[in-house]
Amino acid sequence: MRIGPSVPRGAALLVVGAALCYRAFLRQRVLTWGARPDEIGARLPGDDLLVDADAQTTRATSVAAQPSDVFPWLAQMGPSPRGGAYTYDWIENLFGLGMHSVDHVLEQYQHPEPGEVIEFGANRMVLELVDPPHAIAWRSSDGNWSWAFAIREEGPGRSRLISRNRFRLPRLIDRCGMVPMEPGSLVMERKMLTEIGARAERLARSRSV
């Protein structure tokens, strides 16, 4: 027996089973990599940009640097000539995003202002919140995606870098698309947070010399 014109019943059941296993055992870890329970449940700067979210990710990492060493890398994020996204550029550029991650501070982008626009492919992200060196947040022009970073000081020379994405998914195709997008975004965002942390730590060391 076949489901639809060409999909064998066994293959369809395998896909459904894999999706159910992912949702039951892996999804929460994928959505909250690196984040502590209090961070996952916290109301963060930028949450009010998309109040009725259908989906949310909260991912985080510890950084051996103070917030003022972390914020510059967030302030200059974006496609060339900005600083890139500090993740796998070659993957980003398969989609024509023009990302070229830099390892130095670009002074011309260190004073971001609300209303500035960054193009992430088809996503036009408008800067909505700037609170140096503690928070920065963008919202897509269609209002269906907000992306915010919070930087929390954790004692002398240490910070927590928290990334939160919130999504509105108005169509069934949007909800289905989130299934492969969630683990894919973890791969990219884990790399991004790690690389921002490494750059911030190098900047902190250079200032102490």
PDB file of N, CA, C and O in Angstrom, residues 36-114:
ATOM      1  N   ARG A  36      20.926  28.052  30.556  1.00  0.00           N
ATOM      2  CA  ARG A  36      20.557  27.585  31.881  1.00  0.00           C
ATOM      3  C   ARG A  36      19.050  27.717  32.072  1.00  0.00           C
ATOM      4  O   ARG A  36      18.398  28.523  31.395  1.00  0.00           O
ATOM      5  N   PRO A  37      18.488  26.946  33.006  1.00  0.00           N
ATOM      6  CA  PRO A  37      17.026  27.003  33.200  1.00  0.00           C
ATOM      7  C   PRO A  37      16.497  28.407  33.456  1.00  0.00           C
ATOM      8  O   PRO A  37      15.438  28.778  32.931  1.00  0.00           O
ATOM      9  N   ASP A  38      17.227  29.208  34.241  1.00  0.00           N
ATOM     10  CA  ASP A  38      16.738  30.564  34.510  1.00  0.00           C
ATOM     11  C   ASP A  38      16.793  31.441  33.261  1.00  0.00           C
ATOM     12  O   ASP A  38      15.962  32.351  33.097  1.00  0.00           O
ATOM     13  N   GLU A  39      17.735  31.157  32.358  1.00  0.00           N
ATOM     14  CA  GLU A  39      17.824  31.919  31.113  1.00  0.00           C
ATOM     15  C   GLU A  39      16.714  31.522  30.138  1.00  0.00           C
ATOM     16  O   GLU A  39      16.146  32.374  29.442  1.00  0.00           O
ATOM     17  N   ILE A  40      16.420  30.231  30.123  1.00  0.00           N
ATOM     18  CA  ILE A  40      15.363  29.747  29.228  1.00  0.00           C
ATOM     19  C   ILE A  40      14.023  30.367  29.600  1.00  0.00           C
ATOM     20  O   ILE A  40      13.237  30.778  28.739  1.00  0.00           O
ATOM     21  N   GLY A  41      13.745  30.458  30.895  1.00  0.00           N
ATOM     22  CA  GLY A  41      12.467  30.979  31.348  1.00  0.00           C
ATOM     23  C   GLY A  41      12.419  32.480  31.523  1.00  0.00           C
ATOM     24  O   GLY A  41      11.350  33.039  31.776  1.00  0.00           O
ATOM     25  N   ALA A  42      13.560  33.146  31.386  1.00  0.00           N
ATOM     26  CA  ALA A  42      13.616  34.587  31.652  1.00  0.00           C
ATOM     27  C   ALA A  42      12.956  35.396  30.542  1.00  0.00           C
ATOM     28  O   ALA A  42      12.958  35.000  29.378  1.00  0.00           O
ATOM     29  N   ARG A  43      12.420  36.533  30.925  1.00  0.00           N
ATOM     30  CA  ARG A  43      11.992  37.521  29.947  1.00  0.00           C
ATOM     31  C   ARG A  43      13.213  38.361  29.608  1.00  0.00           C
ATOM     32  O   ARG A  43      13.793  39.022  30.479  1.00  0.00           O
ATOM     33  N   LEU A  44      13.609  38.349  28.352  1.00  0.00           N
ATOM     34  CA  LEU A  44      14.834  39.006  27.926  1.00  0.00           C
ATOM     35  C   LEU A  44      14.526  40.260  27.118  1.00  0.00           C
ATOM     36  O   LEU A  44      13.441  40.396  26.543  1.00  0.00           O
ATOM     37  N   PRO A  45      15.480  41.181  27.052  1.00  0.00           N
ATOM     38  CA  PRO A  45      15.297  42.354  26.182  1.00  0.00           C
ATOM     39  C   PRO A  45      14.979  41.923  24.754  1.00  0.00           C
ATOM     40  O   PRO A  45      15.625  41.021  24.211  1.00  0.00           O
ATOM     41  N   GLY A  46      13.986  42.525  24.170  1.00  0.00           N
ATOM     42  CA  GLY A  46      13.586  42.188  22.813  1.00  0.00           C
ATOM     43  C   GLY A  46      12.412  41.232  22.718  1.00  0.00           C
ATOM     44  O   GLY A  46      11.826  41.071  21.644  1.00  0.00           O
ATOM     45  N   ASP A  47      12.036  40.594  23.834  1.00  0.00           N
ATOM     46  CA  ASP A  47      10.900  39.670  23.787  1.00  0.00           C
ATOM     47  C   ASP A  47       9.614  40.373  23.372  1.00  0.00           C
ATOM     48  O   ASP A  47       8.753  39.778  22.720  1.00  0.00           O
ATOM     49  N   ASP A  48       9.476  41.630  23.751  1.00  0.00           N
ATOM     50  CA  ASP A  48       8.243  42.349  23.439  1.00  0.00           C
ATOM     51  C   ASP A  48       8.147  42.753  21.969  1.00  0.00           C
ATOM     52  O   ASP A  48       7.110  43.263  21.534  1.00  0.00           O
ATOM     53  N   LEU A  49       9.187  42.494  21.196  1.00  0.00           N
ATOM     54  CA  LEU A  49       9.123  42.788  19.760  1.00  0.00           C
ATOM     55  C   LEU A  49       8.226  41.801  19.019  1.00  0.00           C
ATOM     56  O   LEU A  49       7.737  42.094  17.935  1.00  0.00           O
ATOM     57  N   LEU A  50       8.053  40.609  19.602  1.00  0.00           N
ATOM     58  CA  LEU A  50       7.165  39.609  19.012  1.00  0.00           C
ATOM     59  C   LEU A  50       6.484  38.891  20.178  1.00  0.00           C
ATOM     60  O   LEU A  50       6.976  37.882  20.679  1.00  0.00           O
ATOM     61  N   VAL A  51       5.366  39.432  20.598  1.00  0.00           N
ATOM     62  CA  VAL A  51       4.713  38.961  21.828  1.00  0.00           C
ATOM     63  C   VAL A  51       4.074  37.595  21.633  1.00  0.00           C
ATOM     64  O   VAL A  51       4.233  36.691  22.457  1.00  0.00           O
ATOM     65  N   ASP A  52       3.350  37.400  20.549  1.00  0.00           N
ATOM     66  CA  ASP A  52       2.604  36.162  20.337  1.00  0.00           C
ATOM     67  C   ASP A  52       3.404  35.163  19.507  1.00  0.00           C
ATOM     68  O   ASP A  52       2.986  34.730  18.435  1.00  0.00           O
ATOM     69  N   ALA A  53       4.579  34.785  20.014  1.00  0.00           N
ATOM     70  CA  ALA A  53       5.466  33.879  19.278  1.00  0.00           C
ATOM     71  C   ALA A  53       4.916  32.454  19.283  1.00  0.00           C
ATOM     72  O   ALA A  53       4.403  31.976  20.296  1.00  0.00           O
ATOM     73  N   ASP A  54       5.072  31.779  18.144  1.00  0.00           N
ATOM     74  CA  ASP A  54       4.695  30.373  18.042  1.00  0.00           C
ATOM     75  C   ASP A  54       5.863  29.447  18.354  1.00  0.00           C
ATOM     76  O   ASP A  54       5.656  28.265  18.648  1.00  0.00           O
ATOM     77  N   ALA A  55       7.076  29.964  18.257  1.00  0.00           N
ATOM     78  CA  ALA A  55       8.268  29.160  18.526  1.00  0.00           C
ATOM     79  C   ALA A  55       9.364  30.071  19.053  1.00  0.00           C
ATOM     80  O   ALA A  55       9.392  31.273  18.754  1.00  0.00           O
ATOM     81  N   GLN A  56      10.275  29.487  19.828  1.00  0.00           N
ATOM     82  CA  GLN A  56      11.346  30.279  20.433  1.00  0.00           C
ATOM     83  C   GLN A  56      12.568  29.404  20.650  1.00  0.00           C
ATOM     84  O   GLN A  56      12.453  28.236  21.023  1.00  0.00           O
ATOM     85  N   THR A  57      13.751  29.963  20.406  1.00  0.00           N
ATOM     86  CA  THR A  57      15.005  29.318  20.791  1.00  0.00           C
ATOM     87  C   THR A  57      15.741  30.234  21.755  1.00  0.00           C
ATOM     88  O   THR A  57      15.684  31.461  21.630  1.00  0.00           O
ATOM     89  N   THR A  58      16.414  29.619  22.723  1.00  0.00           N
ATOM     90  CA  THR A  58      17.276  30.355  23.653  1.00  0.00           C
ATOM     91  C   THR A  58      18.564  29.560  23.778  1.00  0.00           C
ATOM     92  O   THR A  58      18.564  28.440  24.294  1.00  0.00           O
ATOM     93  N   ARG A  59      19.653  30.117  23.277  1.00  0.00           N
ATOM     94  CA  ARG A  59      20.947  29.435  23.297  1.00  0.00           C
ATOM     95  C   ARG A  59      21.973  30.371  23.901  1.00  0.00           C
ATOM     96  O   ARG A  59      21.852  31.593  23.783  1.00  0.00           O
ATOM     97  N   ALA A  60      22.989  29.804  24.537  1.00  0.00           N
ATOM     98  CA  ALA A  60      23.895  30.663  25.298  1.00  0.00           C
ATOM     99  C   ALA A  60      25.263  30.021  25.458  1.00  0.00           C
ATOM    100  O   ALA A  60      25.433  28.811  25.276  1.00  0.00           O
ATOM    101  N   THR A  61      26.217  30.864  25.822  1.00  0.00           N
ATOM    102  CA  THR A  61      27.568  30.399  26.129  1.00  0.00           C
ATOM    103  C   THR A  61      28.200  31.331  27.148  1.00  0.00           C
ATOM    104  O   THR A  61      27.800  32.490  27.280  1.00  0.00           O
ATOM    105  N   SER A  62      29.161  30.808  27.879  1.00  0.00           N
ATOM    106  CA  SER A  62      29.933  31.617  28.820  1.00  0.00           C
ATOM    107  C   SER A  62      31.155  32.180  28.112  1.00  0.00           C
ATOM    108  O   SER A  62      31.769  31.507  27.274  1.00  0.00           O
ATOM    109  N   VAL A  63      31.502  33.414  28.449  1.00  0.00           N
ATOM    110  CA  VAL A  63      32.618  34.094  27.804  1.00  0.00           C
ATOM    111  C   VAL A  63      33.524  34.675  28.882  1.00  0.00           C
ATOM    112  O   VAL A  63      33.047  35.340  29.813  1.00  0.00           O
ATOM    113  N   ALA A  64      34.823  34.428  28.755  1.00  0.00           N
ATOM    114  CA  ALA A  64      35.792  34.970  29.708  1.00  0.00           C
ATOM    115  C   ALA A  64      36.177  36.384  29.283  1.00  0.00           C
ATOM    116  O   ALA A  64      37.333  36.676  28.946  1.00  0.00           O
ATOM    117  N   ALA A  65      35.197  37.253  29.286  1.00  0.00           N
ATOM    118  CA  ALA A  65      35.385  38.655  28.914  1.00  0.00           C
ATOM    119  C   ALA A  65      34.193  39.431  29.438  1.00  0.00           C
ATOM    120  O   ALA A  65      33.116  38.869  29.649  1.00  0.00           O
ATOM    121  N   GLN A  66      34.374  40.707  29.631  1.00  0.00           N
ATOM    122  CA  GLN A  66      33.275  41.529  30.111  1.00  0.00           C
ATOM    123  C   GLN A  66      32.356  41.921  28.951  1.00  0.00           C
ATOM    124  O   GLN A  66      32.734  41.828  27.779  1.00  0.00           O
ATOM    125  N   PRO A  67      31.125  42.358  29.243  1.00  0.00           N
ATOM    126  CA  PRO A  67      30.180  42.693  28.170  1.00  0.00           C
ATOM    127  C   PRO A  67      30.717  43.678  27.139  1.00  0.00           C
ATOM    128  O   PRO A  67      30.397  43.559  25.954  1.00  0.00           O
ATOM    129  N   SER A  68      31.536  44.622  27.566  1.00  0.00           N
ATOM    130  CA  SER A  68      32.059  45.621  26.621  1.00  0.00           C
ATOM    131  C   SER A  68      33.020  45.012  25.601  1.00  0.00           C
ATOM    132  O   SER A  68      33.298  45.634  24.567  1.00  0.00           O
ATOM    133  N   ASP A  69      33.513  43.800  25.855  1.00  0.00           N
ATOM    134  CA  ASP A  69      34.344  43.104  24.875  1.00  0.00           C
ATOM    135  C   ASP A  69      33.513  42.205  23.959  1.00  0.00           C
ATOM    136  O   ASP A  69      33.996  41.789  22.902  1.00  0.00           O
ATOM    137  N   VAL A  70      32.294  41.922  24.368  1.00  0.00           N
ATOM    138  CA  VAL A  70      31.401  41.071  23.578  1.00  0.00           C
ATOM    139  C   VAL A  70      30.562  41.902  22.609  1.00  0.00           C
ATOM    140  O   VAL A  70      30.391  41.533  21.438  1.00  0.00           O
ATOM    141  N   PHE A  71      30.061  43.022  23.083  1.00  0.00           N
ATOM    142  CA  PHE A  71      29.100  43.805  22.308  1.00  0.00           C
ATOM    143  C   PHE A  71      29.616  44.254  20.938  1.00  0.00           C
ATOM    144  O   PHE A  71      28.833  44.269  19.964  1.00  0.00           O
ATOM    145  N   PRO A  72      30.877  44.653  20.780  1.00  0.00           N
ATOM    146  CA  PRO A  72      31.325  45.119  19.456  1.00  0.00           C
ATOM    147  C   PRO A  72      31.084  44.131  18.324  1.00  0.00           C
ATOM    148  O   PRO A  72      30.794  44.535  17.194  1.00  0.00           O
ATOM    149  N   TRP A  73      31.175  42.839  18.617  1.00  0.00           N
ATOM    150  CA  TRP A  73      31.005  41.823  17.580  1.00  0.00           C
ATOM    151  C   TRP A  73      29.536  41.714  17.157  1.00  0.00           C
ATOM    152  O   TRP A  73      29.245  41.416  15.995  1.00  0.00           O
ATOM    153  N   LEU A  74      28.629  41.982  18.086  1.00  0.00           N
ATOM    154  CA  LEU A  74      27.209  41.988  17.763  1.00  0.00           C
ATOM    155  C   LEU A  74      26.837  43.248  16.990  1.00  0.00           C
ATOM    156  O   LEU A  74      26.043  43.202  16.047  1.00  0.00           O
ATOM    157  N   ALA A  75      27.407  44.373  17.404  1.00  0.00           N
ATOM    158  CA  ALA A  75      27.085  45.658  16.776  1.00  0.00           C
ATOM    159  C   ALA A  75      27.405  45.660  15.283  1.00  0.00           C
ATOM    160  O   ALA A  75      26.714  46.314  14.501  1.00  0.00           O
ATOM    161  N   GLN A  76      28.439  44.925  14.877  1.00  0.00           N
ATOM    162  CA  GLN A  76      28.873  44.965  13.476  1.00  0.00           C
ATOM    163  C   GLN A  76      28.408  43.775  12.657  1.00  0.00           C
ATOM    164  O   GLN A  76      28.792  43.620  11.495  1.00  0.00           O
ATOM    165  N   MET A  77      27.563  42.932  13.218  1.00  0.00           N
ATOM    166  CA  MET A  77      27.079  41.764  12.484  1.00  0.00           C
ATOM    167  C   MET A  77      26.346  42.152  11.212  1.00  0.00           C
ATOM    168  O   MET A  77      25.665  43.171  11.157  1.00  0.00           O
ATOM    169  N   GLY A  78      26.475  41.298  10.210  1.00  0.00           N
ATOM    170  CA  GLY A  78      25.754  41.503   8.965  1.00  0.00           C
ATOM    171  C   GLY A  78      26.614  41.173   7.765  1.00  0.00           C
ATOM    172  O   GLY A  78      27.824  40.924   7.886  1.00  0.00           O
ATOM    173  N   PRO A  79      26.013  41.152   6.580  1.00  0.00           N
ATOM    174  CA  PRO A  79      26.765  40.829   5.365  1.00  0.00           C
ATOM    175  C   PRO A  79      27.798  41.899   5.038  1.00  0.00           C
ATOM    176  O   PRO A  79      27.709  43.031   5.504  1.00  0.00           O
ATOM    177  N   SER A  80      28.773  41.524   4.242  1.00  0.00           N
ATOM    178  CA  SER A  80      29.835  42.445   3.813  1.00  0.00           C
ATOM    179  C   SER A  80      29.220  43.720   3.246  1.00  0.00           C
ATOM    180  O   SER A  80      28.221  43.675   2.520  1.00  0.00           O
ATOM    181  N   PRO A  81      29.741  44.875   3.658  1.00  0.00           N
ATOM    182  CA  PRO A  81      31.032  45.132   4.327  1.00  0.00           C
ATOM    183  C   PRO A  81      30.991  45.079   5.849  1.00  0.00           C
ATOM    184  O   PRO A  81      31.971  45.469   6.491  1.00  0.00           O
ATOM    185  N   ARG A  82      29.871  44.622   6.427  1.00  0.00           N
ATOM    186  CA  ARG A  82      29.818  44.462   7.865  1.00  0.00           C
ATOM    187  C   ARG A  82      30.642  43.247   8.272  1.00  0.00           C
ATOM    188  O   ARG A  82      31.350  42.657   7.467  1.00  0.00           O
ATOM    189  N   GLY A  83      30.549  42.851   9.553  1.00  0.00           N
ATOM    190  CA  GLY A  83      31.484  41.869  10.094  1.00  0.00           C
ATOM    191  C   GLY A  83      31.163  40.416   9.897  1.00  0.00           C
ATOM    192  O   GLY A  83      31.916  39.555  10.349  1.00  0.00           O
ATOM    193  N   GLY A  84      30.042  40.100   9.242  1.00  0.00           N
ATOM    194  CA  GLY A  84      29.681  38.702   9.052  1.00  0.00           C
ATOM    195  C   GLY A  84      28.820  38.193  10.190  1.00  0.00           C
ATOM    196  O   GLY A  84      28.304  38.951  11.012  1.00  0.00           O
ATOM    197  N   ALA A  85      28.668  36.862  10.258  1.00  0.00           N
ATOM    198  CA  ALA A  85      27.852  36.238  11.305  1.00  0.00           C
ATOM    199  C   ALA A  85      28.662  35.269  12.159  1.00  0.00           C
ATOM    200  O   ALA A  85      28.107  34.593  13.022  1.00  0.00           O
ATOM    201  N   TYR A  86      29.973  35.152  11.881  1.00  0.00           N
ATOM    202  CA  TYR A  86      30.900  34.352  12.702  1.00  0.00           C
ATOM    203  C   TYR A  86      30.517  32.872  12.750  1.00  0.00           C
ATOM    204  O   TYR A  86      30.836  32.177  13.708  1.00  0.00           O
ATOM    205  N   THR A  87      29.873  32.408  11.720  1.00  0.00           N
ATOM    206  CA  THR A  87      29.531  30.995  11.666  1.00  0.00           C
ATOM    207  C   THR A  87      30.170  30.400  10.418  1.00  0.00           C
ATOM    208  O   THR A  87      31.263  30.816  10.026  1.00  0.00           O
ATOM    209  N   TYR A  88      29.539  29.430   9.790  1.00  0.00           N
ATOM    210  CA  TYR A  88      30.123  28.803   8.605  1.00  0.00           C
ATOM    211  C   TYR A  88      29.804  29.664   7.388  1.00  0.00           C
ATOM    212  O   TYR A  88      28.737  29.518   6.772  1.00  0.00           O
ATOM    213  N   ASP A  89      30.726  30.551   7.032  1.00  0.00           N
ATOM    214  CA  ASP A  89      30.489  31.475   5.923  1.00  0.00           C
ATOM    215  C   ASP A  89      30.132  30.739   4.642  1.00  0.00           C
ATOM    216  O   ASP A  89      29.262  31.193   3.875  1.00  0.00           O
ATOM    217  N   TRP A  90      30.794  29.622   4.391  1.00  0.00           N
ATOM    218  CA  TRP A  90      30.571  28.925   3.119  1.00  0.00           C
ATOM    219  C   TRP A  90      29.137  28.413   3.022  1.00  0.00           C
ATOM    220  O   TRP A  90      28.560  28.378   1.930  1.00  0.00           O
ATOM    221  N   ILE A  91      28.539  28.044   4.155  1.00  0.00           N
ATOM    222  CA  ILE A  91      27.136  27.621   4.133  1.00  0.00           C
ATOM    223  C   ILE A  91      26.235  28.831   3.915  1.00  0.00           C
ATOM    224  O   ILE A  91      25.305  28.805   3.097  1.00  0.00           O
ATOM    225  N   GLU A  92      26.502  29.910   4.659  1.00  0.00           N
ATOM    226  CA  GLU A  92      25.713  31.138   4.491  1.00  0.00           C
ATOM    227  C   GLU A  92      25.740  31.599   3.026  1.00  0.00           C
ATOM    228  O   GLU A  92      24.714  32.021   2.469  1.00  0.00           O
ATOM    229  N   ASN A  93      26.903  31.502   2.413  1.00  0.00           N
ATOM    230  CA  ASN A  93      27.056  32.055   1.073  1.00  0.00           C
ATOM    231  C   ASN A  93      26.510  31.140  -0.024  1.00  0.00           C
ATOM    232  O   ASN A  93      26.336  31.579  -1.165  1.00  0.00           O
ATOM    233  N   LEU A  94      26.193  29.884   0.323  1.00  0.00           N
ATOM    234  CA  LEU A  94      25.450  29.043  -0.607  1.00  0.00           C
ATOM    235  C   LEU A  94      24.080  29.643  -0.895  1.00  0.00           C
ATOM    236  O   LEU A  94      23.484  29.410  -1.948  1.00  0.00           O
ATOM    237  N   PHE A  95      23.594  30.429   0.084  1.00  0.00           N
ATOM    238  CA  PHE A  95      22.287  31.065  -0.054  1.00  0.00           C
ATOM    239  C   PHE A  95      22.417  32.534  -0.461  1.00  0.00           C
ATOM    240  O   PHE A  95      21.454  33.299  -0.373  1.00  0.00           O
ATOM    241  N   GLY A  96      23.631  32.913  -0.873  1.00  0.00           N
ATOM    242  CA  GLY A  96      23.848  34.257  -1.385  1.00  0.00           C
ATOM    243  C   GLY A  96      23.780  35.346  -0.334  1.00  0.00           C
ATOM    244  O   GLY A  96      23.408  36.480  -0.636  1.00  0.00           O
ATOM    245  N   LEU A  97      24.171  35.034   0.916  1.00  0.00           N
ATOM    246  CA  LEU A  97      24.047  36.013   1.995  1.00  0.00           C
ATOM    247  C   LEU A  97      25.218  36.981   2.079  1.00  0.00           C
ATOM    248  O   LEU A  97      25.146  37.977   2.797  1.00  0.00           O
ATOM    249  N   GLY A  98      26.307  36.700   1.390  1.00  0.00           N
ATOM    250  CA  GLY A  98      27.436  37.635   1.382  1.00  0.00           C
ATOM    251  C   GLY A  98      28.112  37.794   2.731  1.00  0.00           C
ATOM    252  O   GLY A  98      28.492  38.907   3.102  1.00  0.00           O
ATOM    253  N   MET A  99      28.277  36.701   3.457  1.00  0.00           N
ATOM    254  CA  MET A  99      28.883  36.746   4.785  1.00  0.00           C
ATOM    255  C   MET A  99      30.390  36.497   4.712  1.00  0.00           C
ATOM    256  O   MET A  99      30.829  35.524   4.099  1.00  0.00           O
ATOM    257  N   HIS A 100      31.149  37.385   5.336  1.00  0.00           N
ATOM    258  CA  HIS A 100      32.599  37.242   5.424  1.00  0.00           C
ATOM    259  C   HIS A 100      33.003  37.653   6.837  1.00  0.00           C
ATOM    260  O   HIS A 100      33.196  38.836   7.119  1.00  0.00           O
ATOM    261  N   SER A 101      33.099  36.662   7.709  1.00  0.00           N
ATOM    262  CA  SER A 101      33.325  36.938   9.128  1.00  0.00           C
ATOM    263  C   SER A 101      34.725  37.492   9.357  1.00  0.00           C
ATOM    264  O   SER A 101      35.719  36.902   8.922  1.00  0.00           O
ATOM    265  N   VAL A 102      34.787  38.604  10.064  1.00  0.00           N
ATOM    266  CA  VAL A 102      36.064  39.256  10.339  1.00  0.00           C
ATOM    267  C   VAL A 102      36.502  38.948  11.768  1.00  0.00           C
ATOM    268  O   VAL A 102      35.693  38.546  12.612  1.00  0.00           O
ATOM    269  N   ASP A 103      37.783  39.126  12.020  1.00  0.00           N
ATOM    270  CA  ASP A 103      38.300  38.874  13.363  1.00  0.00           C
ATOM    271  C   ASP A 103      38.837  40.142  14.012  1.00  0.00           C
ATOM    272  O   ASP A 103      39.669  40.090  14.907  1.00  0.00           O
ATOM    273  N   HIS A 104      38.347  41.295  13.554  1.00  0.00           N
ATOM    274  CA  HIS A 104      38.747  42.566  14.142  1.00  0.00           C
ATOM    275  C   HIS A 104      37.524  43.470  14.246  1.00  0.00           C
ATOM    276  O   HIS A 104      36.531  43.291  13.535  1.00  0.00           O
ATOM    277  N   VAL A 105      37.598  44.425  15.140  1.00  0.00           N
ATOM    278  CA  VAL A 105      36.489  45.345  15.354  1.00  0.00           C
ATOM    279  C   VAL A 105      36.444  46.379  14.237  1.00  0.00           C
ATOM    280  O   VAL A 105      37.468  46.968  13.878  1.00  0.00           O
ATOM    281  N   LEU A 106      35.262  46.578  13.674  1.00  0.00           N
ATOM    282  CA  LEU A 106      35.051  47.573  12.633  1.00  0.00           C
ATOM    283  C   LEU A 106      34.460  48.827  13.282  1.00  0.00           C
ATOM    284  O   LEU A 106      33.280  48.861  13.628  1.00  0.00           O
ATOM    285  N   GLU A 107      35.291  49.825  13.447  1.00  0.00           N
ATOM    286  CA  GLU A 107      34.877  51.008  14.205  1.00  0.00           C
ATOM    287  C   GLU A 107      33.666  51.703  13.591  1.00  0.00           C
ATOM    288  O   GLU A 107      32.850  52.310  14.297  1.00  0.00           O
ATOM    289  N   GLN A 108      33.518  51.630  12.276  1.00  0.00           N
ATOM    290  CA  GLN A 108      32.425  52.341  11.607  1.00  0.00           C
ATOM    291  C   GLN A 108      31.052  51.764  11.933  1.00  0.00           C
ATOM    292  O   GLN A 108      30.022  52.395  11.652  1.00  0.00           O
ATOM    293  N   TYR A 109      31.013  50.572  12.545  1.00  0.00           N
ATOM    294  CA  TYR A 109      29.731  49.966  12.896  1.00  0.00           C
ATOM    295  C   TYR A 109      29.515  49.860  14.402  1.00  0.00           C
ATOM    296  O   TYR A 109      28.640  49.111  14.853  1.00  0.00           O
ATOM    297  N   GLN A 110      30.274  50.617  15.169  1.00  0.00           N
ATOM    298  CA  GLN A 110      30.217  50.493  16.625  1.00  0.00           C
ATOM    299  C   GLN A 110      29.204  51.412  17.296  1.00  0.00           C
ATOM    300  O   GLN A 110      29.134  51.463  18.522  1.00  0.00           O
ATOM    301  N   HIS A 111      28.420  52.123  16.509  1.00  0.00           N
ATOM    302  CA  HIS A 111      27.402  53.002  17.089  1.00  0.00           C
ATOM    303  C   HIS A 111      26.059  52.754  16.401  1.00  0.00           C
ATOM    304  O   HIS A 111      25.507  53.648  15.749  1.00  0.00           O
ATOM    305  N   PRO A 112      25.528  51.535  16.545  1.00  0.00           N
ATOM    306  CA  PRO A 112      24.272  51.204  15.858  1.00  0.00           C
ATOM    307  C   PRO A 112      23.107  52.035  16.397  1.00  0.00           C
ATOM    308  O   PRO A 112      23.057  52.376  17.585  1.00  0.00           O
ATOM    309  N   GLU A 113      22.171  52.333  15.513  1.00  0.00           N
ATOM    310  CA  GLU A 113      21.003  53.141  15.866  1.00  0.00           C
ATOM    311  C   GLU A 113      19.728  52.401  15.464  1.00  0.00           C
ATOM    312  O   GLU A 113      19.686  51.759  14.408  1.00  0.00           O
ATOM    313  N   PRO A 114      18.685  52.482  16.287  1.00  0.00           N
ATOM    314  CA  PRO A 114      17.402  51.885  15.903  1.00  0.00           C
ATOM    315  C   PRO A 114      16.951  52.391  14.537  1.00  0.00           C
ATOM    316  O   PRO A 114      17.133  53.559  14.200  1.00  0.00           O
TER     317      PRO A 114
END
